mmCIF file of C-alpha atoms in Angstrom:
data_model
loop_
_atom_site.group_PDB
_atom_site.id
_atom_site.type_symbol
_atom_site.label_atom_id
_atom_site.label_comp_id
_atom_site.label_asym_id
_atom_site.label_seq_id
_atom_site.Cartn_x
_atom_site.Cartn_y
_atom_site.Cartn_z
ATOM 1 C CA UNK P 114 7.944 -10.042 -13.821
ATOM 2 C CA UNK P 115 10.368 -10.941 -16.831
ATOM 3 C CA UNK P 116 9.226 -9.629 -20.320
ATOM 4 C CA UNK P 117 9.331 -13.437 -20.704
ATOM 5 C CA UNK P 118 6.271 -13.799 -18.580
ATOM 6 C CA UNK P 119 4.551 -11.117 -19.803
ATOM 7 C CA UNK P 120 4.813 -12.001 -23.211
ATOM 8 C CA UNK P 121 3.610 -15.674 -22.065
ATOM 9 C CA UNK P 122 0.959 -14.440 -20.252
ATOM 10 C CA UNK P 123 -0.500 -12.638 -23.152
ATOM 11 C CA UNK P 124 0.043 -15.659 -25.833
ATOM 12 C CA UNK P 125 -1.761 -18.183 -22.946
ATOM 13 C CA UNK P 126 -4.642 -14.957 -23.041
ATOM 14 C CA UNK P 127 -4.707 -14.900 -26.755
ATOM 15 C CA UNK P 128 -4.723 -18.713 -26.261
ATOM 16 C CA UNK P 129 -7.847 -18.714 -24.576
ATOM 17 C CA UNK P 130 -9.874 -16.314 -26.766
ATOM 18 C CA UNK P 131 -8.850 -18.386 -29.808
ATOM 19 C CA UNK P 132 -9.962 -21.182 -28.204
ATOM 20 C CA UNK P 133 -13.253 -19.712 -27.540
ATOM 21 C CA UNK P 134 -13.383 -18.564 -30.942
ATOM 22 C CA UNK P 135 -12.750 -21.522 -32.610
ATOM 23 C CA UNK P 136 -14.927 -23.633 -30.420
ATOM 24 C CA UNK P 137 -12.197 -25.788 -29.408
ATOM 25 C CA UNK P 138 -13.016 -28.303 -26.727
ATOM 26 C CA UNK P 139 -9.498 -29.571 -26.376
ATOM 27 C CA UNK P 140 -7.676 -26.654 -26.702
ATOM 28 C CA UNK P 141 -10.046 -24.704 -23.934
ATOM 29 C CA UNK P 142 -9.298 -27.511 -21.964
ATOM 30 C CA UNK P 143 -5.882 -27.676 -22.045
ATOM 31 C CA UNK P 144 -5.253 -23.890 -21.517
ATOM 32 C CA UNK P 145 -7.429 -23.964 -17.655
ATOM 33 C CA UNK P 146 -5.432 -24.633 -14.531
ATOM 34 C CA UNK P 147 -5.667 -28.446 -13.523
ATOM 35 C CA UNK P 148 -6.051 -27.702 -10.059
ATOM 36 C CA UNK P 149 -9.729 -27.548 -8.534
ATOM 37 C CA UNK P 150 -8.890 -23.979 -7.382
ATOM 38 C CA UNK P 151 -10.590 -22.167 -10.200
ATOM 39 C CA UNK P 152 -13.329 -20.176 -10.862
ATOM 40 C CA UNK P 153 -15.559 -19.279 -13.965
ATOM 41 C CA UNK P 154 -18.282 -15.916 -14.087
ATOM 42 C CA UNK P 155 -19.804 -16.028 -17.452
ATOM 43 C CA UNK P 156 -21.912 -12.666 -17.994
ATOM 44 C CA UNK P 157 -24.724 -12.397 -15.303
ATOM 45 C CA UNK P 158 -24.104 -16.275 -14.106
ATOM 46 C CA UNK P 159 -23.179 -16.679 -10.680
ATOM 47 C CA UNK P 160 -19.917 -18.121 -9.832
ATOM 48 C CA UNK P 161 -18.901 -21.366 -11.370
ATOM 49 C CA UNK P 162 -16.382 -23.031 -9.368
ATOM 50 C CA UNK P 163 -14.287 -26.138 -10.193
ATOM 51 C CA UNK P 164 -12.689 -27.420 -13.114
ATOM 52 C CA UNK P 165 -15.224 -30.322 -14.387
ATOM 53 C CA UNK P 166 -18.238 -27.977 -13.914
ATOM 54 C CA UNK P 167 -16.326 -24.955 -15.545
ATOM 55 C CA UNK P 168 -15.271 -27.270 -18.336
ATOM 56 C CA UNK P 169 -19.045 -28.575 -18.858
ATOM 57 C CA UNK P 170 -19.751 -24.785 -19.014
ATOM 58 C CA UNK P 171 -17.786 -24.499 -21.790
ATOM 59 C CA UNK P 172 -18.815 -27.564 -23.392
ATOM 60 C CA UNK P 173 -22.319 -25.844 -23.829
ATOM 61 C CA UNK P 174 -20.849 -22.664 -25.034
ATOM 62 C CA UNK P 175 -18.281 -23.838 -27.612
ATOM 63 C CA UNK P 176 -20.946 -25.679 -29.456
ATOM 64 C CA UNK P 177 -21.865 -22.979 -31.663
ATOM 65 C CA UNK P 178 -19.215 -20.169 -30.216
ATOM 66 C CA UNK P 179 -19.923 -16.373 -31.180
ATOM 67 C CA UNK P 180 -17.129 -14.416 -33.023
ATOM 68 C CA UNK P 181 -15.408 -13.110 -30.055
ATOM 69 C CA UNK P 182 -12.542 -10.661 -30.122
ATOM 70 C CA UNK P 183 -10.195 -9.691 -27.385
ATOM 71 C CA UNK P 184 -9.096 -6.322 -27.834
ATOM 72 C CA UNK P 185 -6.498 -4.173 -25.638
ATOM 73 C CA UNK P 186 -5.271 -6.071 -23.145
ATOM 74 C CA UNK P 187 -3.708 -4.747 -19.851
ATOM 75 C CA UNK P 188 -1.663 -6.926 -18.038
ATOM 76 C CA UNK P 189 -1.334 -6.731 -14.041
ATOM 77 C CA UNK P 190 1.723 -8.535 -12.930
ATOM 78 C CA UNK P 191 0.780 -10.306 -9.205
ATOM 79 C CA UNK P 192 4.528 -11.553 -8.283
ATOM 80 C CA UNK P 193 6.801 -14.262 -10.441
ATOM 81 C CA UNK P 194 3.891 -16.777 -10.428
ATOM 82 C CA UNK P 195 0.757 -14.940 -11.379
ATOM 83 C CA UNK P 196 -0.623 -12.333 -13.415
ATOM 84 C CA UNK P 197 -4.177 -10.811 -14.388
ATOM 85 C CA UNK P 198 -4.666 -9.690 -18.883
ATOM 86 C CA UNK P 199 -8.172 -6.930 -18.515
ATOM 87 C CA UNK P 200 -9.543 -6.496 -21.370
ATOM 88 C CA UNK P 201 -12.107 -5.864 -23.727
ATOM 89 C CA UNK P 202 -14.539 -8.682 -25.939
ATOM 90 C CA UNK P 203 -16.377 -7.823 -29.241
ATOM 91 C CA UNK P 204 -18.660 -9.951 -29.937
ATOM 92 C CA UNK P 205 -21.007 -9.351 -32.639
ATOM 93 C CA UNK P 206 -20.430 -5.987 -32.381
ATOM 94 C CA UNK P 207 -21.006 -5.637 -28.629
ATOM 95 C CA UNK P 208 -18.472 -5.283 -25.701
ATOM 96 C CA UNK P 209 -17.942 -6.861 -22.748
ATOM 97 C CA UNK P 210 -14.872 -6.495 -19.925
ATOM 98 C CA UNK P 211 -13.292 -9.201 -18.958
ATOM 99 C CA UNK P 212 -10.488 -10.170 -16.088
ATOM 100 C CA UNK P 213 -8.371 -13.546 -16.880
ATOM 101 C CA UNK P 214 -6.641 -14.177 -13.919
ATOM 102 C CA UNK P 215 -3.045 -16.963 -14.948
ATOM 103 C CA UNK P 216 -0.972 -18.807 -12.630
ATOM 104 C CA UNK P 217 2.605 -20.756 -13.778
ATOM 105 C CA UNK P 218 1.662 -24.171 -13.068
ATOM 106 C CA UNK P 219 4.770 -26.588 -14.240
ATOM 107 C CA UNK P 220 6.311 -23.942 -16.267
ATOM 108 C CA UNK P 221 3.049 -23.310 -17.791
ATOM 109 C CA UNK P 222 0.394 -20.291 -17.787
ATOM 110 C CA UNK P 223 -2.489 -21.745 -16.860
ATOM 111 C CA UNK P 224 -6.008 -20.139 -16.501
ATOM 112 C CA UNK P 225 -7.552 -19.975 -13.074
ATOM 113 C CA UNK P 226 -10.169 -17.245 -13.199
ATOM 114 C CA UNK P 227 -12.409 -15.470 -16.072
ATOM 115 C CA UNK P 228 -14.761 -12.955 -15.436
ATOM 116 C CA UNK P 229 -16.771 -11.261 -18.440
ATOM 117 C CA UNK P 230 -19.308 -8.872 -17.733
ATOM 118 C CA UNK P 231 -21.821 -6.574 -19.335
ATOM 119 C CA UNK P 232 -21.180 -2.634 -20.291
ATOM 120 C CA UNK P 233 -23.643 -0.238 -19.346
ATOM 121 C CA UNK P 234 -21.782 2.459 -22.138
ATOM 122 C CA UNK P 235 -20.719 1.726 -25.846
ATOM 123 C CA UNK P 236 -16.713 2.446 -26.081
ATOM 124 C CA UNK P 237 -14.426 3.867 -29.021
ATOM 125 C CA UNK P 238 -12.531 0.380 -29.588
ATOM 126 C CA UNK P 239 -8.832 0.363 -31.342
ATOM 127 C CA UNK P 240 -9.621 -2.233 -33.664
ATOM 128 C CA UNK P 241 -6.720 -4.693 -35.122
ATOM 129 C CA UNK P 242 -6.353 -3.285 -38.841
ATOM 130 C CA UNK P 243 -8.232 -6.575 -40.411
ATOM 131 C CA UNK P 244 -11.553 -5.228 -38.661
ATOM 132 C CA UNK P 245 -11.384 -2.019 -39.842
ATOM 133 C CA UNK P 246 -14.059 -0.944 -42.439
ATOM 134 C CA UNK P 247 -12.948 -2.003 -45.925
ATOM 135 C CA UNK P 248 -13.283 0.006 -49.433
ATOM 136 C CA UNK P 249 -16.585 -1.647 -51.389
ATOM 137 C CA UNK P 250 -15.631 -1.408 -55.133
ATOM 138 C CA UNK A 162 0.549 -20.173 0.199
ATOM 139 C CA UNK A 163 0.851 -20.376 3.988
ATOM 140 C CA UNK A 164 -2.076 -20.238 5.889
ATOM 141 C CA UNK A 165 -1.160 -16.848 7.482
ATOM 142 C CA UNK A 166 -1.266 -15.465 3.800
ATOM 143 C CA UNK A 167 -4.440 -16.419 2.947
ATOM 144 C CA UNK A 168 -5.832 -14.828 6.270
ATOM 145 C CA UNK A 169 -4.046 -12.072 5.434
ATOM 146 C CA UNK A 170 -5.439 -11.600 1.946
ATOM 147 C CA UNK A 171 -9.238 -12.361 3.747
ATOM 148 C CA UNK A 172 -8.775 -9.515 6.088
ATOM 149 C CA UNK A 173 -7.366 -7.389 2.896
ATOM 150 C CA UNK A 174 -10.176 -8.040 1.109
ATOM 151 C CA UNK A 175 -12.519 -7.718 4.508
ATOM 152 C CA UNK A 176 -10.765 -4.164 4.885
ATOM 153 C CA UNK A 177 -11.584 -3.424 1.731
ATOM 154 C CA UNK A 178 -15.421 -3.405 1.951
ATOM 155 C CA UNK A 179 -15.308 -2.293 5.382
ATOM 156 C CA UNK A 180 -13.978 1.567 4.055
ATOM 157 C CA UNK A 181 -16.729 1.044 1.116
ATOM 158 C CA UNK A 182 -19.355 0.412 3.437
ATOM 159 C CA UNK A 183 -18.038 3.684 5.726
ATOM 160 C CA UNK A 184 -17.596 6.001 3.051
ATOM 161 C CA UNK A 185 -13.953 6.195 4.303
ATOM 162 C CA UNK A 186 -11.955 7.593 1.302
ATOM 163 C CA UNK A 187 -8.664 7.289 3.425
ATOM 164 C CA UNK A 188 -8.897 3.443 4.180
ATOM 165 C CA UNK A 189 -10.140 2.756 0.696
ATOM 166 C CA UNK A 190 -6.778 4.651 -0.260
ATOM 167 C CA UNK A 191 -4.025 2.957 2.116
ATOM 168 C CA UNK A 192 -5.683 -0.447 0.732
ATOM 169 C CA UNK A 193 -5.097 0.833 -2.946
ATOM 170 C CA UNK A 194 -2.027 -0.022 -3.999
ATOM 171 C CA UNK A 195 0.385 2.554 -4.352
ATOM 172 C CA UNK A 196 1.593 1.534 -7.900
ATOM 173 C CA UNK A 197 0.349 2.241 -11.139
ATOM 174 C CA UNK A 198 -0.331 -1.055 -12.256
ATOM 175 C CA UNK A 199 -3.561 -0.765 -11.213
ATOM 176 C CA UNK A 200 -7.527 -1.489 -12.690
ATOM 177 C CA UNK A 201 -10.952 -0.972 -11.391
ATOM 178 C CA UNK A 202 -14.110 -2.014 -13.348
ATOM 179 C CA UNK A 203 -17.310 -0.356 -11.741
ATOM 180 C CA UNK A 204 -20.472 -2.226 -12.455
ATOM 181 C CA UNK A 205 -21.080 -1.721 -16.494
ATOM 182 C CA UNK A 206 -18.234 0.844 -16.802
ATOM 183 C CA UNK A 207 -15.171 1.038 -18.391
ATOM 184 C CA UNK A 208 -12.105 -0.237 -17.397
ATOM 185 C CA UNK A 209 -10.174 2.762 -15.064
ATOM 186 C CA UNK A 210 -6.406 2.619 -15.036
ATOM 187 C CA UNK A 211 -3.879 3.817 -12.819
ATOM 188 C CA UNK A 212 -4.010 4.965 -8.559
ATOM 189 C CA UNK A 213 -5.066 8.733 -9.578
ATOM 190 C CA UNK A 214 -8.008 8.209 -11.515
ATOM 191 C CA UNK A 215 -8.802 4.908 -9.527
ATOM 192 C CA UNK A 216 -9.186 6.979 -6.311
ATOM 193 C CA UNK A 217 -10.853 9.810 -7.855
ATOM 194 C CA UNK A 218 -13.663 7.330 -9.134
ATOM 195 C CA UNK A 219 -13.961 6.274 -5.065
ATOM 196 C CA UNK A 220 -13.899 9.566 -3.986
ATOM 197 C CA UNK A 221 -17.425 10.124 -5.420
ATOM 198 C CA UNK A 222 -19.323 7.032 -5.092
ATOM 199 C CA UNK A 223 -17.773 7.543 -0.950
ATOM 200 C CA UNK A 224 -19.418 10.509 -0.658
ATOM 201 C CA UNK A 225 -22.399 8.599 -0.207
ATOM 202 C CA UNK A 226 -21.319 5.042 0.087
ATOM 203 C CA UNK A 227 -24.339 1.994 -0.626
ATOM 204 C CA UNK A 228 -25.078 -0.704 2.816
ATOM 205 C CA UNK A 229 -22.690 -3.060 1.194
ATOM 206 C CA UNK A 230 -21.652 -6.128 2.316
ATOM 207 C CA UNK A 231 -19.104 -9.307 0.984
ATOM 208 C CA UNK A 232 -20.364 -12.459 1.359
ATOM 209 C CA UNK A 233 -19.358 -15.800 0.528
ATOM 210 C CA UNK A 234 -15.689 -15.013 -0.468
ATOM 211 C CA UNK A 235 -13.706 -17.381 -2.333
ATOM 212 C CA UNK A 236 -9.793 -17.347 -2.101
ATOM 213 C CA UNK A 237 -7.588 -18.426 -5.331
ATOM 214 C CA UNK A 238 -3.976 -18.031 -4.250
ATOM 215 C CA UNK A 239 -1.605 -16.850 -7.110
ATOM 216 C CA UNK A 240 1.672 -17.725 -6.440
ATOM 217 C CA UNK A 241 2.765 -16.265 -3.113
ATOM 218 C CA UNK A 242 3.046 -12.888 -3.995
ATOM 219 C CA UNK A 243 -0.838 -12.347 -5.722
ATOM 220 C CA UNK A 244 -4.227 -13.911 -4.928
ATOM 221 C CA UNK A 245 -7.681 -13.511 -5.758
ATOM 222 C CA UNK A 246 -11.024 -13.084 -3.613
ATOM 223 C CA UNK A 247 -13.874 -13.813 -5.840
ATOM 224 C CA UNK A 248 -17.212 -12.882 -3.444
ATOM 225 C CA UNK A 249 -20.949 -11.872 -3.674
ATOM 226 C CA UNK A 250 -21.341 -8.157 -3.142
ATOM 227 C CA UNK A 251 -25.002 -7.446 -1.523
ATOM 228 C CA UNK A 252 -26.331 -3.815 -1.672
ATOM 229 C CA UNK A 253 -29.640 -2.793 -1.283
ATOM 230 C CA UNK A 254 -31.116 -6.342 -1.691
ATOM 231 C CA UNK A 255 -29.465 -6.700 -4.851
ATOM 232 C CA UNK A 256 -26.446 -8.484 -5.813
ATOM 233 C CA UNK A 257 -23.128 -8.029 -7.908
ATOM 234 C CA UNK A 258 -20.095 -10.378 -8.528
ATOM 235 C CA UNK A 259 -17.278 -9.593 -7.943
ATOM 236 C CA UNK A 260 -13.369 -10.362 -8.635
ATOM 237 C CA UNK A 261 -10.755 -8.579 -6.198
ATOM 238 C CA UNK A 262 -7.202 -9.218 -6.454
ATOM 239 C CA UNK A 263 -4.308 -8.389 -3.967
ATOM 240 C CA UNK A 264 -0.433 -8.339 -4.447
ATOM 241 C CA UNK A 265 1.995 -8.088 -1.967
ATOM 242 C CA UNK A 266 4.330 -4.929 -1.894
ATOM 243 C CA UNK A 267 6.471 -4.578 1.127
ATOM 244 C CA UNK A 268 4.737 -7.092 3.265
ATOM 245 C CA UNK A 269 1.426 -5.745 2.778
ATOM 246 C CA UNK A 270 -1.584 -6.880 0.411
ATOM 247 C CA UNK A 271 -2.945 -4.149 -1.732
ATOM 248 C CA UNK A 272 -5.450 -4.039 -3.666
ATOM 249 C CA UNK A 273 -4.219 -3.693 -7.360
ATOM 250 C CA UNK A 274 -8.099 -4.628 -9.231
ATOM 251 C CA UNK A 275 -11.819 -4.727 -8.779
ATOM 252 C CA UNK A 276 -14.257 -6.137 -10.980
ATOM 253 C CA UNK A 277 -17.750 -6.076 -10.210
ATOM 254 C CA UNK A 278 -20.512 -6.773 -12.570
ATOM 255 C CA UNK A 279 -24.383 -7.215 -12.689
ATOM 256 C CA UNK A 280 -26.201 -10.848 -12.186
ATOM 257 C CA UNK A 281 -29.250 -11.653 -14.676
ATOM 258 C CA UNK A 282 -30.217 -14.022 -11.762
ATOM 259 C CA UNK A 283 -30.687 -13.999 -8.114
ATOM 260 C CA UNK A 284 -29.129 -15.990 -6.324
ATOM 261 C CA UNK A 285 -29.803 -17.779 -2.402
ATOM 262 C CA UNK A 286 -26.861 -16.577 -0.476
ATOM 263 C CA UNK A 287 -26.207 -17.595 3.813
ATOM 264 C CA UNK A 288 -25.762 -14.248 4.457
ATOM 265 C CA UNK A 289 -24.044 -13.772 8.107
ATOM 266 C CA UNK A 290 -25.983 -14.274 11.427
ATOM 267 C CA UNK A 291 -27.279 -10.634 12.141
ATOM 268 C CA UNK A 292 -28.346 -10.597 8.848
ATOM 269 C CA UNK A 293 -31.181 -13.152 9.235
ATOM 270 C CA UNK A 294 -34.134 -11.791 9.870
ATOM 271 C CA UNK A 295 -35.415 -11.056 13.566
ATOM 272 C CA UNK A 296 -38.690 -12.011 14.819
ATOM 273 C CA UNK A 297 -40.956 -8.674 15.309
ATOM 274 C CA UNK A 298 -42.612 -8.374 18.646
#
Protein backbone atom coordinates (compact mmCIF):
# COMPACT_ATOMS: atom_id res chain seq x y z
CA UNK A 1 0.00 0.00 0.00
CA UNK A 2 1.32 3.55 -1.17
CA UNK A 3 1.84 6.15 1.69
CA UNK A 4 -0.80 7.74 -0.58
CA UNK A 5 -3.37 5.28 0.59
CA UNK A 6 -2.48 5.22 3.88
CA UNK A 7 -2.59 8.71 4.38
CA UNK A 8 -6.18 8.58 2.56
CA UNK A 9 -7.29 5.99 4.53
CA UNK A 10 -6.68 7.82 7.70
CA UNK A 11 -8.22 11.37 6.43
CA UNK A 12 -11.58 9.14 5.12
CA UNK A 13 -11.20 7.64 9.16
CA UNK A 14 -10.82 11.05 10.57
CA UNK A 15 -13.64 11.80 8.07
CA UNK A 16 -15.95 9.62 9.66
CA UNK A 17 -15.37 10.49 13.34
CA UNK A 18 -15.85 14.17 12.45
CA UNK A 19 -18.80 13.36 10.94
CA UNK A 20 -20.05 11.63 13.92
CA UNK A 21 -18.96 14.39 15.94
CA UNK A 22 -20.50 17.00 14.28
CA UNK A 23 -23.74 15.22 13.73
CA UNK A 24 -23.53 15.50 10.12
CA UNK A 25 -26.19 13.65 8.19
CA UNK A 26 -24.74 14.42 4.81
CA UNK A 27 -21.35 14.16 5.44
CA UNK A 28 -21.85 10.50 7.30
CA UNK A 29 -23.57 9.71 4.35
CA UNK A 30 -21.35 10.51 1.87
CA UNK A 31 -18.23 8.94 3.56
CA UNK A 32 -20.17 4.96 3.66
CA UNK A 33 -19.61 2.67 0.72
CA UNK A 34 -22.64 2.90 -1.81
CA UNK A 35 -22.72 -0.63 -2.33
CA UNK A 36 -25.28 -2.81 -0.20
CA UNK A 37 -22.24 -4.85 0.98
CA UNK A 38 -21.80 -3.15 4.30
CA UNK A 39 -22.16 -3.71 7.69
CA UNK A 40 -22.72 -1.55 10.92
CA UNK A 41 -22.13 -3.05 14.94
CA UNK A 42 -22.90 -0.19 17.16
CA UNK A 43 -21.86 -1.17 20.90
CA UNK A 44 -23.86 -4.31 22.07
CA UNK A 45 -26.36 -4.06 18.83
CA UNK A 46 -26.38 -6.93 16.70
CA UNK A 47 -25.28 -6.61 13.21
CA UNK A 48 -26.78 -3.96 11.06
CA UNK A 49 -26.47 -4.79 7.55
CA UNK A 50 -27.20 -2.62 4.47
CA UNK A 51 -26.73 0.81 3.61
CA UNK A 52 -30.43 2.42 4.07
CA UNK A 53 -30.84 0.64 7.46
CA UNK A 54 -27.18 1.56 8.55
CA UNK A 55 -27.85 5.10 7.39
CA UNK A 56 -31.31 5.25 9.44
CA UNK A 57 -29.04 4.05 12.31
CA UNK A 58 -27.20 6.92 12.10
CA UNK A 59 -29.96 9.18 11.52
CA UNK A 60 -31.06 8.35 15.20
CA UNK A 61 -27.64 8.75 16.55
CA UNK A 62 -26.46 12.02 14.95
CA UNK A 63 -29.43 13.79 16.36
CA UNK A 64 -27.87 14.79 19.46
CA UNK A 65 -24.18 13.08 18.79
CA UNK A 66 -21.82 12.63 21.97
CA UNK A 67 -18.31 14.26 21.86
CA UNK A 68 -16.49 11.43 20.39
CA UNK A 69 -12.76 11.28 19.89
CA UNK A 70 -10.74 8.90 17.85
CA UNK A 71 -7.50 8.46 19.31
CA UNK A 72 -4.40 6.25 18.01
CA UNK A 73 -5.19 4.78 15.08
CA UNK A 74 -3.51 1.61 13.61
CA UNK A 75 -3.87 1.03 10.19
CA UNK A 76 -3.92 -2.68 8.64
CA UNK A 77 -3.25 -2.53 4.98
CA UNK A 78 -5.56 -5.61 3.22
CA UNK A 79 -4.00 -5.33 -0.51
CA UNK A 80 -4.18 -2.02 -3.00
CA UNK A 81 -7.99 -1.80 -2.50
CA UNK A 82 -8.70 -2.12 1.18
CA UNK A 83 -7.55 -1.33 4.48
CA UNK A 84 -8.78 -1.62 8.26
CA UNK A 85 -7.84 2.10 10.91
CA UNK A 86 -8.27 0.19 14.93
CA UNK A 87 -8.60 2.43 17.19
CA UNK A 88 -9.65 3.91 20.23
CA UNK A 89 -13.12 6.38 21.01
CA UNK A 90 -13.41 8.81 24.01
CA UNK A 91 -16.44 9.68 24.57
CA UNK A 92 -17.33 11.53 27.56
CA UNK A 93 -14.53 10.34 29.12
CA UNK A 94 -15.06 6.63 28.39
CA UNK A 95 -13.37 4.30 25.77
CA UNK A 96 -14.46 2.17 23.37
CA UNK A 97 -12.39 0.04 20.42
CA UNK A 98 -13.36 0.32 17.30
CA UNK A 99 -12.45 -1.49 13.70
CA UNK A 100 -13.36 0.74 10.43
CA UNK A 101 -12.94 -1.47 7.76
CA UNK A 102 -12.39 1.08 3.89
CA UNK A 103 -12.55 -0.07 0.47
CA UNK A 104 -11.40 2.32 -2.83
CA UNK A 105 -14.59 2.56 -4.51
CA UNK A 106 -14.09 5.03 -7.76
CA UNK A 107 -10.92 6.37 -6.49
CA UNK A 108 -12.53 6.94 -3.26
CA UNK A 109 -12.16 5.45 0.45
CA UNK A 110 -15.28 4.49 1.26
CA UNK A 111 -16.55 2.95 4.59
CA UNK A 112 -17.84 -0.58 4.54
CA UNK A 113 -17.64 -1.85 8.10
CA UNK A 114 -17.59 -0.19 11.80
CA UNK A 115 -17.45 -2.05 14.77
CA UNK A 116 -17.28 -0.19 18.30
CA UNK A 117 -17.36 -2.11 21.29
CA UNK A 118 -17.25 -1.85 25.05
CA UNK A 119 -13.86 -2.09 27.36
CA UNK A 120 -13.91 -4.21 30.22
CA UNK A 121 -10.40 -2.12 31.57
CA UNK A 122 -9.82 1.77 31.70
CA UNK A 123 -6.54 2.54 29.41
CA UNK A 124 -3.65 5.27 29.73
CA UNK A 125 -4.82 7.28 26.46
CA UNK A 126 -2.13 9.64 24.48
CA UNK A 127 -4.30 12.46 24.28
CA UNK A 128 -3.95 15.17 21.25
CA UNK A 129 -2.30 18.24 23.20
CA UNK A 130 -5.80 20.37 23.07
CA UNK A 131 -7.27 17.67 25.60
CA UNK A 132 -4.71 17.77 27.87
CA UNK A 133 -5.50 19.31 31.35
CA UNK A 134 -5.14 23.10 31.17
CA UNK A 135 -3.56 25.65 33.90
CA UNK A 136 -6.81 27.34 35.91
CA UNK A 137 -5.60 30.92 36.73
CA UNK B 1 -13.82 -11.24 -6.05
CA UNK B 2 -14.15 -14.62 -7.75
CA UNK B 3 -16.25 -17.01 -6.29
CA UNK B 4 -13.34 -19.38 -5.43
CA UNK B 5 -12.03 -16.43 -3.18
CA UNK B 6 -14.80 -15.96 -1.23
CA UNK B 7 -14.94 -19.82 -0.47
CA UNK B 8 -11.64 -19.57 0.27
CA UNK B 9 -11.89 -16.76 2.79
CA UNK B 10 -15.22 -18.94 4.35
CA UNK B 11 -13.09 -21.92 4.93
CA UNK B 12 -10.26 -19.36 6.39
CA UNK B 13 -12.47 -18.05 8.61
CA UNK B 14 -14.18 -21.77 9.23
CA UNK B 15 -10.46 -22.90 10.04
CA UNK B 16 -10.15 -20.37 12.20
CA UNK B 17 -12.78 -21.34 14.83
CA UNK B 18 -12.26 -24.85 14.20
CA UNK B 19 -8.42 -24.59 16.11
CA UNK B 20 -10.37 -22.24 18.78
CA UNK B 21 -12.86 -24.70 19.41
CA UNK B 22 -9.83 -27.61 19.66
CA UNK B 23 -7.58 -25.78 21.73
CA UNK B 24 -5.08 -26.28 18.84
CA UNK B 25 -2.40 -23.55 19.37
CA UNK B 26 -0.59 -24.78 16.11
CA UNK B 27 -3.61 -24.30 13.64
CA UNK B 28 -4.59 -21.09 15.35
CA UNK B 29 -0.83 -20.15 14.49
CA UNK B 30 -0.42 -21.27 10.66
CA UNK B 31 -3.87 -19.23 10.23
CA UNK B 32 -2.16 -16.11 11.93
CA UNK B 33 -0.58 -14.26 9.63
CA UNK B 34 2.97 -14.28 9.63
CA UNK B 35 3.42 -10.42 9.43
CA UNK B 36 3.42 -7.89 11.91
CA UNK B 37 0.69 -5.94 10.77
CA UNK B 38 -1.42 -7.63 12.84
CA UNK B 39 -4.50 -6.82 15.72
CA UNK B 40 -6.60 -8.86 17.98
CA UNK B 41 -9.30 -7.33 20.27
CA UNK B 42 -10.46 -9.98 22.96
CA UNK B 43 -13.89 -9.35 24.29
CA UNK B 44 -13.53 -5.88 26.48
CA UNK B 45 -9.70 -5.85 26.16
CA UNK B 46 -7.30 -3.84 24.70
CA UNK B 47 -6.23 -3.75 21.40
CA UNK B 48 -2.99 -6.49 21.04
CA UNK B 49 -0.52 -5.73 18.29
CA UNK B 50 1.84 -7.67 16.45
CA UNK B 51 2.15 -12.01 15.72
CA UNK B 52 4.26 -12.47 19.14
CA UNK B 53 2.07 -11.09 21.58
CA UNK B 54 -1.07 -12.04 19.40
CA UNK B 55 -0.16 -15.75 19.78
CA UNK B 56 0.90 -15.55 23.25
CA UNK B 57 -2.68 -14.13 24.16
CA UNK B 58 -4.06 -17.62 22.26
CA UNK B 59 -1.75 -19.66 23.85
CA UNK B 60 -3.61 -19.20 27.19
CA UNK B 61 -7.17 -18.89 26.51
CA UNK B 62 -6.17 -22.59 24.24
CA UNK B 63 -5.18 -24.13 27.11
CA UNK B 64 -8.64 -24.53 27.88
CA UNK B 65 -10.51 -23.46 24.83
CA UNK B 66 -14.70 -22.42 25.34
CA UNK B 67 -17.51 -24.90 22.97
CA UNK B 68 -17.42 -22.18 20.43
CA UNK B 69 -19.05 -22.04 17.42
CA UNK B 70 -19.47 -19.29 14.15
CA UNK B 71 -22.65 -18.88 12.97
CA UNK B 72 -24.29 -16.85 10.52
CA UNK B 73 -21.11 -15.45 8.78
CA UNK B 74 -21.28 -12.58 6.60
CA UNK B 75 -18.60 -12.04 3.79
CA UNK B 76 -17.55 -8.26 2.73
CA UNK B 77 -14.91 -8.68 0.05
CA UNK B 78 -12.14 -5.94 0.13
CA UNK B 79 -10.60 -5.64 -2.95
CA UNK B 80 -9.14 -8.97 -4.02
CA UNK B 81 -6.42 -9.17 -1.83
CA UNK B 82 -8.50 -8.51 1.85
CA UNK B 83 -12.03 -9.41 2.99
CA UNK B 84 -14.01 -9.45 5.97
CA UNK B 85 -16.21 -12.23 7.81
CA UNK B 86 -18.45 -10.50 10.17
CA UNK B 87 -20.30 -13.67 12.22
CA UNK B 88 -22.10 -14.52 15.55
CA UNK B 89 -19.74 -16.27 17.92
CA UNK B 90 -21.89 -18.72 20.35
CA UNK B 91 -20.16 -20.00 23.56
CA UNK B 92 -21.72 -21.33 26.37
CA UNK B 93 -25.25 -20.12 25.38
CA UNK B 94 -24.06 -16.75 25.14
CA UNK B 95 -23.19 -14.69 22.27
CA UNK B 96 -20.37 -12.24 20.97
CA UNK B 97 -19.94 -10.32 17.62
CA UNK B 98 -17.51 -10.56 15.90
CA UNK B 99 -15.32 -8.90 12.93
CA UNK B 100 -12.50 -11.22 11.31
CA UNK B 101 -10.51 -10.08 8.51
CA UNK B 102 -8.19 -12.08 6.09
CA UNK B 103 -5.46 -10.88 3.57
CA UNK B 104 -3.87 -12.79 1.12
CA UNK B 105 0.00 -13.40 1.39
CA UNK B 106 1.40 -15.89 -0.99
CA UNK B 107 -1.82 -17.42 -2.08
CA UNK B 108 -3.06 -18.04 1.25
CA UNK B 109 -5.69 -16.08 3.52
CA UNK B 110 -4.42 -15.23 6.93
CA UNK B 111 -5.85 -13.96 9.45
CA UNK B 112 -4.38 -10.41 10.12
CA UNK B 113 -7.52 -9.14 12.95
CA UNK B 114 -10.17 -10.26 15.35
CA UNK B 115 -12.63 -8.25 16.99
CA UNK B 116 -15.05 -9.67 19.21
CA UNK B 117 -17.20 -7.80 21.57
CA UNK B 118 -20.15 -8.31 24.07
CA UNK B 119 -24.07 -7.98 22.94
CA UNK B 120 -26.48 -6.02 25.49
CA UNK B 121 -29.15 -8.16 23.67
CA UNK B 122 -29.83 -11.64 22.70
CA UNK B 123 -30.39 -12.36 19.74
CA UNK B 124 -32.55 -15.56 17.71
CA UNK B 125 -29.87 -17.15 15.68
CA UNK B 126 -30.60 -20.67 13.05
CA UNK B 127 -27.95 -22.25 14.56
CA UNK B 128 -26.80 -25.45 12.33
CA UNK B 129 -28.83 -28.75 12.19
CA UNK B 130 -27.16 -30.82 15.08
CA UNK B 131 -27.52 -27.99 17.04
CA UNK B 132 -31.35 -28.09 17.33
CA UNK B 133 -32.44 -29.70 20.01
CA UNK B 134 -33.17 -33.61 20.03
CA UNK B 135 -36.22 -35.11 21.30
CA UNK B 136 -35.41 -37.08 24.76
CA UNK B 137 -36.67 -40.59 24.91
Amino acid sequence: MTERSIAEVLFANEAFYAAFAAGSFEDMAAIWSDSDTVCCLHPGQPPIHGRDAILESWRDILRDPPPIRCVEPVLLPLGEEGAAVICWEVIDGGQLIATNLFRREQGMWQIVHHQAGPLSVQVSLSLPEEDAPHAVN
